[in-house]
PDB file of C-alpha atoms in Angstrom:
ATOM      1  CA  ARG A   1     184.877 106.078  93.582  1.00  0.00           C
ATOM      2  CA  ALA A   2     183.523 109.374  94.915  1.00  0.00           C
ATOM      3  CA  GLU A   3     181.042 107.490  97.014  1.00  0.00           C
ATOM      4  CA  ASN A   4     183.832 105.393  98.507  1.00  0.00           C
ATOM      5  CA  ARG A   5     185.797 108.544  99.273  1.00  0.00           C
ATOM      6  CA  ARG A   6     182.784 110.043 101.095  1.00  0.00           C
ATOM      7  CA  LEU A   7     182.350 106.838 103.032  1.00  0.00           C
ATOM      8  CA  ARG A   8     185.962 106.848 104.108  1.00  0.00           C
ATOM      9  CA  GLN A   9     185.681 110.471 105.196  1.00  0.00           C
ATOM     10  CA  SER A  10     182.542 109.672 107.179  1.00  0.00           C
ATOM     11  CA  LEU A  11     184.294 106.774 108.911  1.00  0.00           C
ATOM     12  CA  GLU A  12     187.320 108.919 109.701  1.00  0.00           C
ATOM     13  CA  CYS A  13     185.088 111.655 111.158  1.00  0.00           C
ATOM     14  CA  ALA A  14     183.214 109.109 113.264  1.00  0.00           C
ATOM     15  CA  SER A  15     186.520 107.653 114.519  1.00  0.00           C
ATOM     16  CA  GLN A  16     187.849 111.097 115.387  1.00  0.00           C
ATOM     17  CA  SER A  17     184.626 111.975 117.210  1.00  0.00           C
ATOM     18  CA  ALA A  18     184.756 108.715 119.195  1.00  0.00           C
ATOM     19  CA  THR A  19     188.390 109.406 120.138  1.00  0.00           C
ATOM     20  CA  ALA A  20     187.564 112.949 121.213  1.00  0.00           C
ATOM     21  CA  ALA A  21     184.566 111.721 123.256  1.00  0.00           C
ATOM     22  CA  GLN A  22     186.703 109.071 124.954  1.00  0.00           C
ATOM     23  CA  ARG A  23     189.321 111.689 125.875  1.00  0.00           C
ATOM     24  CA  LEU A  24     186.668 113.970 127.317  1.00  0.00           C
ATOM     25  CA  ALA A  25     185.313 111.074 129.375  1.00  0.00           C
ATOM     26  CA  TYR A  26     188.709 110.188 130.833  1.00  0.00           C
ATOM     27  CA  HIS A  27     190.542 113.524 131.066  1.00  0.00           C
ATOM     28  CA  ASP A  28     190.032 116.790 132.916  1.00  0.00           C
ATOM     29  CA  VAL A  29     189.352 119.625 130.520  1.00  0.00           C
ATOM     30  CA  LEU A  30     191.166 122.365 132.477  1.00  0.00           C
ATOM     31  CA  THR A  31     194.427 120.581 133.290  1.00  0.00           C
ATOM     32  CA  GLY A  32     194.529 117.839 130.642  1.00  0.00           C
ATOM     33  CA  LEU A  33     195.272 115.270 133.347  1.00  0.00           C
ATOM     34  CA  PRO A  34     193.410 111.979 133.663  1.00  0.00           C
ATOM     35  CA  ASN A  35     190.237 112.488 135.645  1.00  0.00           C
ATOM     36  CA  ARG A  36     188.797 110.550 138.550  1.00  0.00           C
ATOM     37  CA  LEU A  37     187.133 107.907 136.300  1.00  0.00           C
ATOM     38  CA  CYS A  38     190.402 107.252 134.514  1.00  0.00           C
ATOM     39  CA  LEU A  39     192.306 107.057 137.795  1.00  0.00           C
ATOM     40  CA  LEU A  40     189.887 104.513 139.261  1.00  0.00           C
ATOM     41  CA  GLU A  41     190.161 102.272 136.234  1.00  0.00           C
ATOM     42  CA  ARG A  42     193.947 102.496 136.236  1.00  0.00           C
ATOM     43  CA  LEU A  43     194.027 101.853 139.979  1.00  0.00           C
ATOM     44  CA  GLN A  44     191.963  98.701 139.637  1.00  0.00           C
ATOM     45  CA  GLY A  45     194.283  97.337 136.995  1.00  0.00           C
ATOM     46  CA  ALA A  46     197.376  98.330 138.949  1.00  0.00           C
ATOM     47  CA  ILE A  47     196.111  96.558 142.092  1.00  0.00           C
ATOM     48  CA  ALA A  48     195.512  93.399 140.091  1.00  0.00           C
ATOM     49  CA  ALA A  49     199.017  93.543 138.585  1.00  0.00           C
ATOM     50  CA  ALA A  50     200.678  94.332 141.902  1.00  0.00           C
ATOM     51  CA  GLY A  51     198.909  91.398 143.555  1.00  0.00           C
ATOM     52  CA  ALA A  52     200.005  88.998 140.825  1.00  0.00           C
ATOM     53  CA  GLN A  53     203.591  90.217 140.794  1.00  0.00           C
ATOM     54  CA  GLY A  54     204.022  90.684 144.542  1.00  0.00           C
ATOM     55  CA  ARG A  55     204.869  94.373 144.076  1.00  0.00           C
ATOM     56  CA  ARG A  56     203.806  97.517 145.867  1.00  0.00           C
ATOM     57  CA  LEU A  57     201.965 100.575 144.575  1.00  0.00           C
ATOM     58  CA  ALA A  58     201.161 103.851 146.277  1.00  0.00           C
ATOM     59  CA  LEU A  59     198.568 106.643 146.137  1.00  0.00           C
ATOM     60  CA  LEU A  60     199.426 110.231 146.878  1.00  0.00           C
ATOM     61  CA  PHE A  61     196.432 112.384 147.789  1.00  0.00           C
ATOM     62  CA  VAL A  62     197.331 116.055 147.154  1.00  0.00           C
ATOM     63  CA  ASP A  63     195.177 118.931 148.486  1.00  0.00           C
ATOM     64  CA  LEU A  64     196.030 122.587 148.005  1.00  0.00           C
ATOM     65  CA  ASP A  65     196.060 124.538 151.263  1.00  0.00           C
ATOM     66  CA  ASP A  66     193.793 127.587 151.481  1.00  0.00           C
ATOM     67  CA  PHE A  67     192.921 127.473 147.772  1.00  0.00           C
ATOM     68  CA  LYS A  68     189.749 129.431 148.516  1.00  0.00           C
ATOM     69  CA  ASP A  69     191.966 132.452 149.328  1.00  0.00           C
ATOM     70  CA  VAL A  70     193.338 132.365 145.792  1.00  0.00           C
ATOM     71  CA  ASN A  71     189.819 132.405 144.395  1.00  0.00           C
ATOM     72  CA  ASP A  72     188.788 135.247 146.641  1.00  0.00           C
ATOM     73  CA  ARG A  73     191.899 137.394 146.008  1.00  0.00           C
ATOM     74  CA  TYR A  74     192.622 136.793 142.301  1.00  0.00           C
ATOM     75  CA  GLY A  75     189.360 135.422 140.867  1.00  0.00           C
ATOM     76  CA  HIS A  76     188.496 132.195 139.088  1.00  0.00           C
ATOM     77  CA  LEU A  77     190.511 132.820 135.913  1.00  0.00           C
ATOM     78  CA  VAL A  78     193.755 133.070 137.789  1.00  0.00           C
ATOM     79  CA  ALA A  79     192.719 130.174 140.032  1.00  0.00           C
ATOM     80  CA  ASP A  80     192.121 128.058 136.890  1.00  0.00           C
ATOM     81  CA  ARG A  81     195.608 128.876 135.635  1.00  0.00           C
ATOM     82  CA  LEU A  82     197.073 128.067 139.020  1.00  0.00           C
ATOM     83  CA  LEU A  83     195.367 124.644 139.011  1.00  0.00           C
ATOM     84  CA  ALA A  84     196.752 123.971 135.525  1.00  0.00           C
ATOM     85  CA  ALA A  85     200.257 124.955 136.648  1.00  0.00           C
ATOM     86  CA  VAL A  86     200.023 122.810 139.777  1.00  0.00           C
ATOM     87  CA  ALA A  87     198.864 119.896 137.635  1.00  0.00           C
ATOM     88  CA  SER A  88     201.906 120.302 135.414  1.00  0.00           C
ATOM     89  CA  ARG A  89     204.265 120.273 138.406  1.00  0.00           C
ATOM     90  CA  ILE A  90     202.679 117.153 139.902  1.00  0.00           C
ATOM     91  CA  ALA A  91     202.874 115.382 136.542  1.00  0.00           C
ATOM     92  CA  GLY A  92     206.567 116.303 136.415  1.00  0.00           C
ATOM     93  CA  CYS A  93     207.178 114.573 139.736  1.00  0.00           C
ATOM     94  CA  VAL A  94     206.033 111.093 138.638  1.00  0.00           C
ATOM     95  CA  ARG A  95     207.438 108.566 136.205  1.00  0.00           C
ATOM     96  CA  ALA A  96     206.119 107.924 132.688  1.00  0.00           C
ATOM     97  CA  GLY A  97     204.287 104.814 133.774  1.00  0.00           C
ATOM     98  CA  ASP A  98     202.590 106.468 136.771  1.00  0.00           C
ATOM     99  CA  VAL A  99     199.342 108.437 136.769  1.00  0.00           C
ATOM    100  CA  ALA A 100     198.891 112.036 137.903  1.00  0.00           C
ATOM    101  CA  SER A 101     195.184 112.841 137.976  1.00  0.00           C
ATOM    102  CA  ARG A 102     192.869 115.657 138.921  1.00  0.00           C
ATOM    103  CA  TYR A 103     190.538 114.065 141.418  1.00  0.00           C
ATOM    104  CA  GLY A 104     188.203 117.084 141.770  1.00  0.00           C
ATOM    105  CA  GLY A 105     188.321 120.774 142.707  1.00  0.00           C
ATOM    106  CA  ASP A 106     191.751 121.491 144.164  1.00  0.00           C
ATOM    107  CA  GLU A 107     192.565 117.807 144.820  1.00  0.00           C
ATOM    108  CA  PHE A 108     194.926 115.634 142.833  1.00  0.00           C
ATOM    109  CA  VAL A 109     195.792 111.976 143.189  1.00  0.00           C
ATOM    110  CA  ALA A 110     198.975 110.348 141.890  1.00  0.00           C
ATOM    111  CA  LEU A 111     199.207 106.589 141.355  1.00  0.00           C
ATOM    112  CA  LEU A 112     202.740 105.215 141.650  1.00  0.00           C
ATOM    113  CA  THR A 113     203.060 101.670 140.292  1.00  0.00           C
ATOM    114  CA  ASP A 114     205.587  98.847 140.457  1.00  0.00           C
ATOM    115  CA  LEU A 115     207.391 100.011 143.591  1.00  0.00           C
ATOM    116  CA  SER A 116     210.078  97.898 145.187  1.00  0.00           C
ATOM    117  CA  ASP A 117     210.053 100.002 148.382  1.00  0.00           C
ATOM    118  CA  SER A 118     207.559 102.360 149.982  1.00  0.00           C
ATOM    119  CA  ALA A 119     210.415 104.809 150.561  1.00  0.00           C
ATOM    120  CA  ILE A 120     210.153 105.678 146.876  1.00  0.00           C
ATOM    121  CA  ALA A 121     206.618 106.963 147.384  1.00  0.00           C
ATOM    122  CA  ILE A 122     207.693 109.010 150.420  1.00  0.00           C
ATOM    123  CA  GLY A 123     210.373 110.652 148.283  1.00  0.00           C
ATOM    124  CA  VAL A 124     207.844 111.506 145.552  1.00  0.00           C
ATOM    125  CA  ALA A 125     205.462 112.949 148.136  1.00  0.00           C
ATOM    126  CA  GLN A 126     208.213 115.267 149.415  1.00  0.00           C
ATOM    127  CA  LYS A 127     209.134 116.214 145.868  1.00  0.00           C
ATOM    128  CA  VAL A 128     205.517 117.169 145.165  1.00  0.00           C
ATOM    129  CA  ARG A 129     205.352 119.366 148.277  1.00  0.00           C
ATOM    130  CA  GLU A 130     208.597 121.154 147.359  1.00  0.00           C
ATOM    131  CA  HIS A 131     207.628 121.771 143.784  1.00  0.00           C
ATOM    132  CA  ILE A 132     204.212 123.160 144.616  1.00  0.00           C
ATOM    133  CA  ALA A 133     205.734 125.398 147.310  1.00  0.00           C
ATOM    134  CA  GLU A 134     207.812 127.224 144.674  1.00  0.00           C
ATOM    135  CA  ASP A 135     206.303 130.539 143.553  1.00  0.00           C
ATOM    136  CA  PHE A 136     203.908 130.629 140.598  1.00  0.00           C
ATOM    137  CA  ALA A 137     204.030 133.549 138.181  1.00  0.00           C
ATOM    138  CA  ILE A 138     200.485 133.953 136.803  1.00  0.00           C
ATOM    139  CA  ALA A 139     198.951 136.966 135.049  1.00  0.00           C
ATOM    140  CA  GLY A 140     201.442 139.339 136.569  1.00  0.00           C
ATOM    141  CA  HIS A 141     200.966 137.932 140.073  1.00  0.00           C
ATOM    142  CA  ARG A 142     203.465 135.969 142.155  1.00  0.00           C
ATOM    143  CA  ILE A 143     201.379 133.390 143.972  1.00  0.00           C
ATOM    144  CA  GLN A 144     202.546 131.156 146.804  1.00  0.00           C
ATOM    145  CA  ILE A 145     200.614 128.096 147.825  1.00  0.00           C
ATOM    146  CA  THR A 146     201.405 124.928 149.709  1.00  0.00           C
ATOM    147  CA  ALA A 147     199.943 121.407 149.525  1.00  0.00           C
ATOM    148  CA  SER A 148     199.055 118.738 152.033  1.00  0.00           C
ATOM    149  CA  VAL A 149     199.956 115.239 150.854  1.00  0.00           C
ATOM    150  CA  GLY A 150     198.627 111.916 152.095  1.00  0.00           C
ATOM    151  CA  LEU A 151     200.106 108.538 151.296  1.00  0.00           C
ATOM    152  CA  ALA A 152     198.702 105.009 151.079  1.00  0.00           C
ATOM    153  CA  VAL A 153     200.803 101.930 150.091  1.00  0.00           C
ATOM    154  CA  TYR A 154     199.403  98.656 148.724  1.00  0.00           C
ATOM    155  CA  PRO A 155     199.112  96.202 150.373  1.00  0.00           C
ATOM    156  CA  GLU A 156     200.040  97.634 153.788  1.00  0.00           C
ATOM    157  CA  GLN A 157     197.274 100.270 153.900  1.00  0.00           C
ATOM    158  CA  GLY A 158     194.715  98.464 151.829  1.00  0.00           C
ATOM    159  CA  ILE A 159     194.057  95.967 149.042  1.00  0.00           C
ATOM    160  CA  LEU A 160     191.011  97.632 147.488  1.00  0.00           C
ATOM    161  CA  CYS A 161     190.578 100.989 145.699  1.00  0.00           C
ATOM    162  CA  ASP A 162     188.336 102.476 148.370  1.00  0.00           C
ATOM    163  CA  MET A 163     190.628 101.405 151.201  1.00  0.00           C
ATOM    164  CA  LEU A 164     193.649 103.013 149.570  1.00  0.00           C
ATOM    165  CA  LEU A 165     191.804 106.222 148.689  1.00  0.00           C
ATOM    166  CA  ASP A 166     190.384 106.476 152.205  1.00  0.00           C
ATOM    167  CA  HIS A 167     193.745 106.002 153.844  1.00  0.00           C
ATOM    168  CA  ALA A 168     195.506 108.468 151.553  1.00  0.00           C
ATOM    169  CA  ASP A 169     192.714 111.062 152.101  1.00  0.00           C
ATOM    170  CA  THR A 170     192.851 110.667 155.868  1.00  0.00           C
ATOM    171  CA  ASP A 171     196.650 110.832 155.882  1.00  0.00           C
ATOM    172  CA  MET A 172     196.438 114.048 153.889  1.00  0.00           C
ATOM    173  CA  TYR A 173     194.297 115.643 156.649  1.00  0.00           C
ATOM    174  CA  ARG A 174     196.801 114.492 159.201  1.00  0.00           C
ATOM    175  CA  ASP A 175     199.585 116.111 157.180  1.00  0.00           C
ATOM    176  CA  LYS A 176     197.584 119.349 157.063  1.00  0.00           C
ATOM    177  CA  ALA A 177     197.064 119.239 160.804  1.00  0.00           C
ATOM    178  CA  ARG A 178     200.737 118.439 161.567  1.00  0.00           C
ATOM    179  CA  ARG A 179     201.982 121.363 159.536  1.00  0.00           C
ATOM    180  CA  ARG A 180     199.526 123.641 161.341  1.00  0.00           C
ATOM    181  CA  GLY A 181     200.895 122.514 164.668  1.00  0.00           C
ATOM    182  CA  ALA A 182     197.900 120.442 165.647  1.00  0.00           C
ATOM    183  CA  PRO A 183     198.250 117.322 167.802  1.00  0.00           C
ATOM    184  CA  THR A 184     197.433 114.079 166.011  1.00  0.00           C
ATOM    185  CA  ARG A 185     196.242 110.776 167.458  1.00  0.00           C
ATOM    186  CA  ALA A 186     197.269 107.440 166.008  1.00  0.00           C
ATOM    187  CA  LYS A 187     194.709 104.941 164.801  1.00  0.00           C
ATOM    188  CA  ARG A 188     191.830 107.402 164.878  1.00  0.00           C
ATOM    189  CA  THR A 189     188.878 106.270 162.784  1.00  0.00           C
ATOM    190  CA  TRP A 190     187.114 109.204 161.115  1.00  0.00           C
ATOM    191  CA  ARG A 191     185.817 110.427 157.843  1.00  0.00           C
ATOM    192  CA  ALA A 192     186.445 113.775 156.236  1.00  0.00           C
ATOM    193  CA  GLY A 193     186.430 115.683 152.982  1.00  0.00           C
ATOM    194  CA  ARG A 194     184.070 116.569 150.195  1.00  0.00           C
ATOM    195  CA  ASN A 195     182.227 113.226 149.995  1.00  0.00           C
ATOM    196  CA  HIS A 196     182.687 112.252 153.647  1.00  0.00           C
ATOM    197  CA  SER A 197     180.422 112.792 156.599  1.00  0.00           C
ATOM    198  CA  ALA A 198     182.800 114.348 159.139  1.00  0.00           C
ATOM    199  CA  ARG A 199     181.757 117.689 160.632  1.00  0.00           C
ATOM    200  CA  ALA A 200     183.316 120.104 163.003  1.00  0.00           C
ATOM    201  CA  GLY A 201     180.995 118.956 165.775  1.00  0.00           C
ATOM    202  CA  ASP A 202     181.984 115.303 165.515  1.00  0.00           C
ATOM    203  CA  PRO A 203     183.227 114.276 168.982  1.00  0.00           C
ATOM    204  CA  ASN A 204     185.634 111.757 167.414  1.00  0.00           C
ATOM    205  CA  LEU A 205     187.691 114.508 165.807  1.00  0.00           C
ATOM    206  CA  ASP A 206     190.548 116.448 167.326  1.00  0.00           C
ATOM    207  CA  PRO A 207     189.443 120.085 167.720  1.00  0.00           C
ATOM    208  CA  VAL A 208     191.942 121.403 165.174  1.00  0.00           C
ATOM    209  CA  LEU A 209     191.127 118.615 162.741  1.00  0.00           C
ATOM    210  CA  ALA A 210     187.446 119.455 163.105  1.00  0.00           C
ATOM    211  CA  ALA A 211     188.213 123.072 162.367  1.00  0.00           C
ATOM    212  CA  ILE A 212     190.107 122.026 159.245  1.00  0.00           C
ATOM    213  CA  VAL A 213     187.163 119.960 158.058  1.00  0.00           C
ATOM    214  CA  ASP A 214     184.757 122.837 158.693  1.00  0.00           C
ATOM    215  CA  GLU A 215     187.050 125.286 156.825  1.00  0.00           C
ATOM    216  CA  ARG A 216     187.374 122.760 154.015  1.00  0.00           C
ATOM    217  CA  ASN A 217     183.643 122.414 153.648  1.00  0.00           C
ATOM    218  CA  ALA A 218     183.288 126.184 153.478  1.00  0.00           C
ATOM    219  CA  GLY A 219     185.516 126.219 150.422  1.00  0.00           C
ATOM    220  CA  ILE A 220     183.858 123.420 148.542  1.00  0.00           C
ATOM    221  CA  ALA A 221     181.733 125.691 146.363  1.00  0.00           C
ATOM    222  CA  ASP A 222     184.742 127.590 145.083  1.00  0.00           C
ATOM    223  CA  ALA A 223     186.807 124.529 144.393  1.00  0.00           C
ATOM    224  CA  ASN A 224     183.955 122.804 142.632  1.00  0.00           C
ATOM    225  CA  ALA A 225     183.201 125.860 140.581  1.00  0.00           C
ATOM    226  CA  VAL A 226     186.774 125.694 139.228  1.00  0.00           C
ATOM    227  CA  GLN A 227     186.262 122.037 138.360  1.00  0.00           C
ATOM    228  CA  GLY A 228     183.430 123.085 136.042  1.00  0.00           C
ATOM    229  CA  ALA A 229     180.699 121.149 134.349  1.00  0.00           C
ATOM    230  CA  GLN A 230     182.737 117.936 134.246  1.00  0.00           C
ATOM    231  CA  ASP A 231     182.159 117.429 137.952  1.00  0.00           C
ATOM    232  CA  SER A 232     178.460 116.839 137.367  1.00  0.00           C
ATOM    233  CA  THR A 233     179.221 113.555 135.591  1.00  0.00           C
ATOM    234  CA  ARG A 234     182.070 112.248 137.664  1.00  0.00           C
ATOM    235  CA  PRO A 235     181.481 108.988 139.574  1.00  0.00           C
ATOM    236  CA  VAL A 236     181.012 109.113 143.304  1.00  0.00           C
ATOM    237  CA  VAL A 237     183.157 106.678 145.262  1.00  0.00           C
ATOM    238  CA  ASP A 238     181.791 105.112 148.402  1.00  0.00           C
ATOM    239  CA  ARG A 239     184.557 105.864 150.896  1.00  0.00           C
ATOM    240  CA  SER A 240     182.779 105.092 154.154  1.00  0.00           C
ATOM    241  CA  ARG A 241     185.593 103.038 155.699  1.00  0.00           C
ATOM    242  CA  THR A 242     188.710 104.844 156.823  1.00  0.00           C
ATOM    243  CA  THR A 243     191.021 103.561 159.545  1.00  0.00           C
ATOM    244  CA  LEU A 244     194.170 105.466 160.275  1.00  0.00           C
ATOM    245  CA  THR A 245     197.000 102.954 160.806  1.00  0.00           C
ATOM    246  CA  TRP A 246     200.147 104.967 160.262  1.00  0.00           C
TER     247      TRP A 246
END
């Protein structure tokens, strides 16, 4: 009887350890949100379901503007708390069946499923912007930050994971440029961001967009430092194809 009890305890401990390991593999430690790996798996399943049901889904690519300034001014501990607070606000903007994830550094991606109209996604994107723009009270500081948000809708902007991520990422940079008063050009093919190859000297980029990419690259170390050790194991997505179509 005692031996059976010990066996049950061992099995329970093993089960708890497996559950904890799975959560660590699929969730961001700092914010508690699903991580990139979890998002990609959910996105693949959502695309299959949307295709079978003839429904739409959308991706929102959210990037915090000038997050490096927060690191520089307040330090990483406050920046960590800001990221957690931002994550909570983004999660509060989506429905229970949607996915709000931390994609890496100061980037978040929300997956909106089972949409009858792309206007729903546009409304959520605006809601995310407005909620993040509200002041954050952290460690005695009142911090203001804004976010650039890009949108991609299935199937209009892509039918594969990489296509949708690329389009949402590119649209996010266009949003950043628009709000800084930069001219934008329709149907410009370019690549940008942490895992992209765009550089400020790329002749295919608008000058202001190139400056944004250069500034973004300068802040990568700070943003990735906040992401922590989990970044070292996250999967790298091949996002080499991006065509701006809207």
